[in-house]
Amino acid sequence: MKKGRPAHSMHCLCHCESRVENETGSSNNEDNSAETRLLGVLFRQTTTLGIRIQRGILRAALKRRFLEVQLQYRDNSLDGRIDVKISSFADGEVVSIKAEFDQCKIISEESNVPLKKVSSIAERLAWDQVCSVE
């Protein structure tokens, strides 16, 4: 940093919106896009004189699907059923399995079982089902 000053890096993400055209077909003079609002906040609330903007960032994502598993804890409003998210590559190789937190929390609280145990059992049941199919 200049003159040995400490530096800070802030990274922000916002939805890129196209300019809105009004009924006459001309562009709206007032730019209220998320980007413009975010830039305004950053310039007003920090001492920066410039901001780097990078558009068109690509994102790689795994395929996702859900599987419902049945736990032995049925004394709750969900009857022991939890949705588990299965993430995989395009070729079907499973990368991760994650139980839905909100459903695990409900079963945990209503059945008086630790949350960690509920999610662990749900994920193990899902792995068992996924591995038996492959």
XYZ file of N, CA and C in Angstrom:
402
model
N 0.838 -1.178 0.000
C 0.000 0.000 0.000
C 0.882 1.239 0.000
N 0.361 2.312 -0.474
C 1.088 3.573 -0.583
C 1.531 4.068 0.794
N 2.783 4.452 0.909
C 3.372 5.014 2.121
C 3.245 4.082 3.323
N 3.209 2.772 3.069
C 3.161 1.798 4.153
C 1.837 1.762 4.905
N 0.798 2.339 4.355
C -0.508 2.325 5.027
C -1.121 0.939 4.942
N -1.925 0.587 5.929
C -2.593 -0.710 5.864
C -3.670 -0.696 4.773
N -3.928 -1.846 4.204
C -4.941 -1.937 3.146
C -6.029 -2.917 3.559
N -7.208 -2.659 3.068
C -8.346 -3.548 3.295
C -8.970 -3.852 1.940
N -9.441 -5.060 1.801
C -10.099 -5.453 0.568
C -11.530 -5.848 0.880
N -12.473 -5.275 0.145
C -13.882 -5.592 0.337
C -14.414 -6.137 -0.979
N -15.108 -7.247 -0.905
C -15.696 -7.861 -2.093
C -17.202 -7.840 -1.932
N -17.900 -7.334 -2.930
C -19.355 -7.252 -2.900
C -19.916 -7.890 -4.159
N -21.041 -8.537 -4.014
C -21.747 -9.116 -5.157
C -23.109 -8.465 -5.249
N -23.535 -8.178 -6.459
C -24.891 -7.668 -6.634
C -25.424 -8.143 -7.974
N -26.724 -8.168 -8.081
C -27.377 -8.613 -9.306
C -27.204 -7.545 -10.378
N -26.758 -7.957 -11.548
C -26.574 -7.033 -12.656
C -27.894 -6.875 -13.383
N -28.392 -5.649 -13.429
C -29.673 -5.371 -14.078
C -29.436 -4.593 -15.356
N -30.246 -4.847 -16.362
C -30.144 -4.059 -17.588
C -30.906 -2.759 -17.383
N -30.538 -1.741 -18.120
C -31.202 -0.437 -17.994
C -32.662 -0.558 -18.421
N -33.531 0.011 -17.638
C -34.963 -0.060 -17.905
C -35.342 1.004 -18.924
N -36.114 0.600 -19.925
C -36.598 1.570 -20.902
C -38.031 1.925 -20.564
N -38.367 3.218 -20.704
C -39.742 3.616 -20.405
C -40.636 3.376 -21.608
N -41.892 3.747 -21.503
C -42.876 3.442 -22.541
C -42.546 4.078 -23.884
N -41.809 5.168 -23.910
C -41.470 5.826 -25.167
C -40.279 5.162 -25.847
N -39.633 4.212 -25.137
C -38.500 3.504 -25.724
C -37.169 4.141 -25.391
N -37.161 5.287 -24.706
C -35.887 5.908 -24.346
C -35.452 5.410 -22.976
N -34.150 5.448 -22.733
C -33.615 4.984 -21.463
C -34.036 5.902 -20.336
N -34.221 5.316 -19.172
C -34.567 6.050 -17.967
C -33.334 6.832 -17.511
N -33.479 8.130 -17.295
C -32.345 8.961 -16.878
C -31.892 8.637 -15.464
N -32.809 8.206 -14.631
C -32.495 7.910 -13.243
C -32.100 6.449 -13.128
N -30.830 6.183 -12.826
C -30.332 4.822 -12.726
C -30.449 4.351 -11.290
N -31.434 3.508 -11.004
C -31.644 2.978 -9.664
C -31.266 1.505 -9.587
N -30.313 1.076 -10.409
C -29.918 -0.327 -10.409
C -29.242 -0.674 -9.085
N -29.205 -1.959 -8.805
C -28.548 -2.432 -7.590
C -27.078 -2.022 -7.592
N -26.457 -2.073 -8.769
C -25.042 -1.690 -8.872
C -24.840 -0.224 -8.490
N -25.677 0.650 -9.012
C -25.543 2.084 -8.717
C -25.778 2.359 -7.239
N -26.777 1.709 -6.667
C -27.062 1.907 -5.238
C -25.901 1.405 -4.383
N -25.344 0.237 -4.753
C -24.222 -0.320 -3.998
C -22.999 0.581 -4.100
N -22.711 1.088 -5.298
C -21.580 2.006 -5.466
C -21.770 3.259 -4.616
N -22.995 3.769 -4.571
C -23.286 4.952 -3.756
C -22.984 4.706 -2.288
N -23.400 3.551 -1.792
C -23.135 3.214 -0.390
C -21.640 3.119 -0.139
N -20.917 2.437 -1.028
C -19.476 2.268 -0.837
C -18.730 3.600 -0.867
N -19.061 4.465 -1.822
C -18.390 5.768 -1.889
C -18.740 6.645 -0.688
N -19.996 6.592 -0.244
C -20.403 7.444 0.890
C -19.857 6.947 2.228
N -19.757 5.641 2.385
C -19.410 5.082 3.687
C -17.937 4.706 3.843
N -17.143 4.848 2.793
C -15.712 4.545 2.892
C -14.920 5.743 2.386
N -13.620 5.661 2.510
C -12.757 6.747 2.040
C -12.209 6.489 0.640
N -12.692 5.445 -0.021
C -12.148 5.090 -1.329
C -12.457 6.145 -2.388
N -11.554 6.255 -3.350
C -11.759 7.146 -4.485
C -12.041 6.366 -5.764
N -11.926 5.047 -5.689
C -12.175 4.227 -6.877
C -12.565 2.814 -6.497
N -13.364 2.202 -7.352
C -13.844 0.840 -7.121
C -13.681 0.036 -8.406
N -13.083 -1.134 -8.293
C -12.959 -2.012 -9.459
C -14.267 -2.791 -9.630
N -14.756 -2.837 -10.851
C -15.997 -3.548 -11.151
C -15.672 -4.652 -12.141
N -16.089 -5.849 -11.818
C -15.864 -6.985 -12.695
C -17.218 -7.593 -13.039
N -17.545 -7.598 -14.317
C -18.825 -8.145 -14.769
C -18.612 -9.459 -15.497
N -19.682 -10.196 -15.647
C -19.620 -11.429 -16.424
C -18.854 -12.540 -15.749
N -18.926 -12.622 -14.444
C -18.224 -13.677 -13.725
C -19.009 -14.976 -13.888
N -18.315 -16.004 -14.298
C -18.946 -17.295 -14.490
C -19.002 -18.054 -13.175
N -19.965 -18.938 -13.048
C -20.130 -19.724 -11.840
C -20.320 -21.176 -12.231
N -19.553 -22.045 -11.626
C -19.720 -23.475 -11.838
C -20.556 -24.018 -10.689
N -21.524 -24.867 -11.002
C -22.393 -25.406 -9.961
C -22.605 -26.895 -10.177
N -22.707 -27.605 -9.073
C -23.012 -29.024 -9.132
C -24.497 -29.222 -9.403
N -24.855 -30.383 -9.947
C -26.259 -30.733 -10.096
C -26.812 -31.020 -8.700
N -28.083 -30.669 -8.486
C -28.698 -30.896 -7.179
C -30.014 -31.628 -7.343
N -30.263 -32.486 -6.394
C -31.567 -33.135 -6.323
C -31.859 -33.427 -4.861
N -33.111 -33.691 -4.567
C -33.500 -33.962 -3.194
C -33.972 -35.396 -3.048
N -33.723 -35.945 -1.871
C -34.159 -37.278 -1.518
C -34.781 -37.177 -0.126
N -35.938 -37.785 0.055
C -36.563 -37.770 1.372
C -36.174 -39.041 2.120
N -35.702 -38.869 3.347
C -35.357 -40.021 4.174
C -36.267 -40.054 5.395
N -36.476 -41.249 5.927
C -37.337 -41.461 7.081
C -36.476 -41.819 8.280
N -36.535 -40.999 9.331
C -35.800 -41.274 10.554
C -36.675 -42.062 11.515
N -36.036 -42.669 12.506
C -36.788 -43.432 13.500
C -37.543 -42.527 14.471
N -37.234 -41.241 14.474
C -37.896 -40.291 15.379
C -39.189 -39.800 14.720
N -40.314 -40.399 15.075
C -41.582 -40.063 14.434
C -42.497 -39.239 15.327
N -42.057 -38.937 16.530
C -42.903 -38.179 17.473
C -42.738 -36.672 17.266
N -42.972 -36.226 16.030
C -42.814 -34.809 15.704
C -43.737 -34.465 14.548
N -43.861 -33.181 14.255
C -44.789 -32.719 13.212
C -44.387 -33.162 11.804
N -43.149 -33.578 11.600
C -42.694 -34.034 10.282
C -42.734 -35.552 10.156
N -43.163 -36.232 11.218
C -43.214 -37.696 11.243
C -41.854 -38.302 10.905
N -40.787 -37.604 11.257
C -39.433 -38.120 11.052
C -38.911 -38.043 9.639
N -39.599 -37.314 8.756
C -39.154 -37.208 7.356
C -38.309 -35.953 7.164
N -37.168 -36.128 6.482
C -36.246 -35.016 6.215
C -35.825 -35.058 4.749
N -35.821 -33.898 4.102
C -35.279 -33.775 2.757
C -33.768 -33.627 2.855
N -33.071 -34.351 2.000
C -31.613 -34.302 1.964
C -31.197 -33.871 0.559
N -30.327 -32.866 0.494
C -29.846 -32.367 -0.803
C -28.633 -33.175 -1.234
N -28.704 -33.693 -2.454
C -27.614 -34.481 -3.007
C -26.979 -33.685 -4.140
N -25.696 -33.398 -4.016
C -24.959 -32.639 -5.030
C -24.035 -33.588 -5.775
N -24.047 -33.473 -7.121
C -23.236 -34.398 -7.910
C -22.699 -33.729 -9.169
N -21.665 -34.367 -9.733
C -21.139 -33.941 -11.023
C -22.133 -34.342 -12.105
N -21.930 -33.853 -13.313
C -22.833 -34.160 -14.421
C -22.881 -35.660 -14.721
N -21.778 -36.367 -14.450
C -21.753 -37.812 -14.713
C -22.443 -38.633 -13.629
N -22.955 -37.955 -12.597
C -23.695 -38.645 -11.536
C -22.899 -38.920 -10.282
N -21.582 -38.699 -10.313
C -20.769 -38.944 -9.118
C -21.206 -38.003 -8.000
N -21.612 -38.581 -6.869
C -22.092 -37.789 -5.737
C -20.909 -37.151 -5.026
N -21.012 -35.837 -4.809
C -19.944 -35.088 -4.161
C -20.277 -34.832 -2.694
N -21.534 -34.448 -2.426
C -21.906 -34.181 -1.038
C -23.394 -34.442 -0.817
N -23.704 -34.697 0.434
C -25.084 -34.905 0.866
C -25.282 -34.085 2.124
N -26.344 -33.283 2.128
C -26.585 -32.386 3.254
C -28.070 -32.387 3.608
N -28.376 -32.667 4.876
C -29.754 -32.661 5.355
C -30.243 -31.220 5.502
N -31.530 -30.999 5.218
C -32.127 -29.664 5.345
C -32.149 -29.252 6.816
N -31.480 -28.159 7.117
C -31.284 -27.718 8.493
C -32.607 -27.468 9.215
N -33.524 -26.737 8.588
C -34.781 -26.374 9.262
C -35.580 -27.612 9.660
N -35.599 -28.619 8.814
C -36.321 -29.847 9.145
C -35.616 -30.616 10.265
N -34.293 -30.648 10.223
C -33.526 -31.295 11.296
C -33.783 -30.597 12.627
N -33.856 -29.285 12.591
C -34.087 -28.507 13.813
C -35.453 -28.836 14.414
N -36.477 -28.927 13.574
C -37.824 -29.245 14.065
C -37.830 -30.618 14.733
N -37.257 -31.616 14.052
C -37.226 -32.967 14.619
C -36.406 -32.991 15.902
N -35.301 -32.278 15.904
C -34.445 -32.219 17.086
C -35.193 -31.647 18.288
N -35.851 -30.526 18.084
C -36.555 -29.868 19.189
C -37.771 -30.667 19.651
N -38.562 -31.161 18.699
C -39.804 -31.840 19.055
C -39.580 -33.268 19.572
N -38.475 -33.887 19.188
C -38.184 -35.259 19.623
C -37.124 -35.306 20.714
N -36.604 -34.142 21.092
C -35.592 -34.038 22.143
C -34.352 -34.881 21.826
N -33.862 -34.727 20.598
C -32.666 -35.421 20.132
C -31.691 -34.339 19.652
N -30.395 -34.469 19.945
C -29.447 -33.445 19.502
C -29.492 -33.209 17.985
N -29.438 -31.957 17.595
C -29.493 -31.569 16.189
C -28.409 -32.264 15.371
N -27.217 -32.315 15.900
C -26.097 -32.950 15.205
C -26.387 -34.429 14.923
N -27.030 -35.092 15.853
C -27.360 -36.509 15.679
C -28.427 -36.687 14.600
N -29.452 -35.818 14.607
C -30.522 -35.899 13.608
C -29.955 -35.718 12.203
N -29.147 -34.671 12.000
C -28.602 -34.421 10.660
C -27.640 -35.529 10.240
N -26.865 -36.036 11.173
C -25.920 -37.107 10.870
C -26.649 -38.380 10.438
N -27.707 -38.739 11.143
C -28.476 -39.937 10.782
C -29.135 -39.758 9.414
N -29.720 -38.582 9.181
C -30.380 -38.319 7.893
C -29.389 -38.425 6.740
N -28.212 -37.845 6.902
C -27.196 -37.882 5.846
C -26.673 -39.301 5.628
N -26.510 -40.071 6.711
C -26.060 -41.459 6.574
C -27.095 -42.301 5.827
N -28.381 -42.106 6.169
C -29.441 -42.827 5.460
C -29.445 -42.487 3.967
N -29.234 -41.221 3.660
C -29.197 -40.805 2.251
C -28.002 -41.432 1.537
N -26.820 -41.417 2.180
C -25.639 -42.042 1.567
C -25.906 -43.522 1.306
N -26.535 -44.177 2.275
C -26.839 -45.613 2.106
C -27.746 -45.828 0.900
N -28.752 -44.989 0.740
C -29.679 -45.126 -0.405
C -28.968 -44.829 -1.720
N -28.155 -43.769 -1.750
C -27.452 -43.388 -2.971
C -26.446 -44.469 -3.370
N -25.714 -45.002 -2.392
C -24.695 -46.019 -2.691
C -25.334 -47.329 -3.140
N -26.521 -47.658 -2.644
C -27.155 -48.909 -3.033
C -27.685 -48.845 -4.464
N -27.930 -47.626 -4.974
C -28.427 -47.434 -6.343
C -27.277 -47.533 -7.331
N -26.099 -47.048 -6.950
C -24.954 -46.990 -7.868
C -24.373 -48.324 -8.198
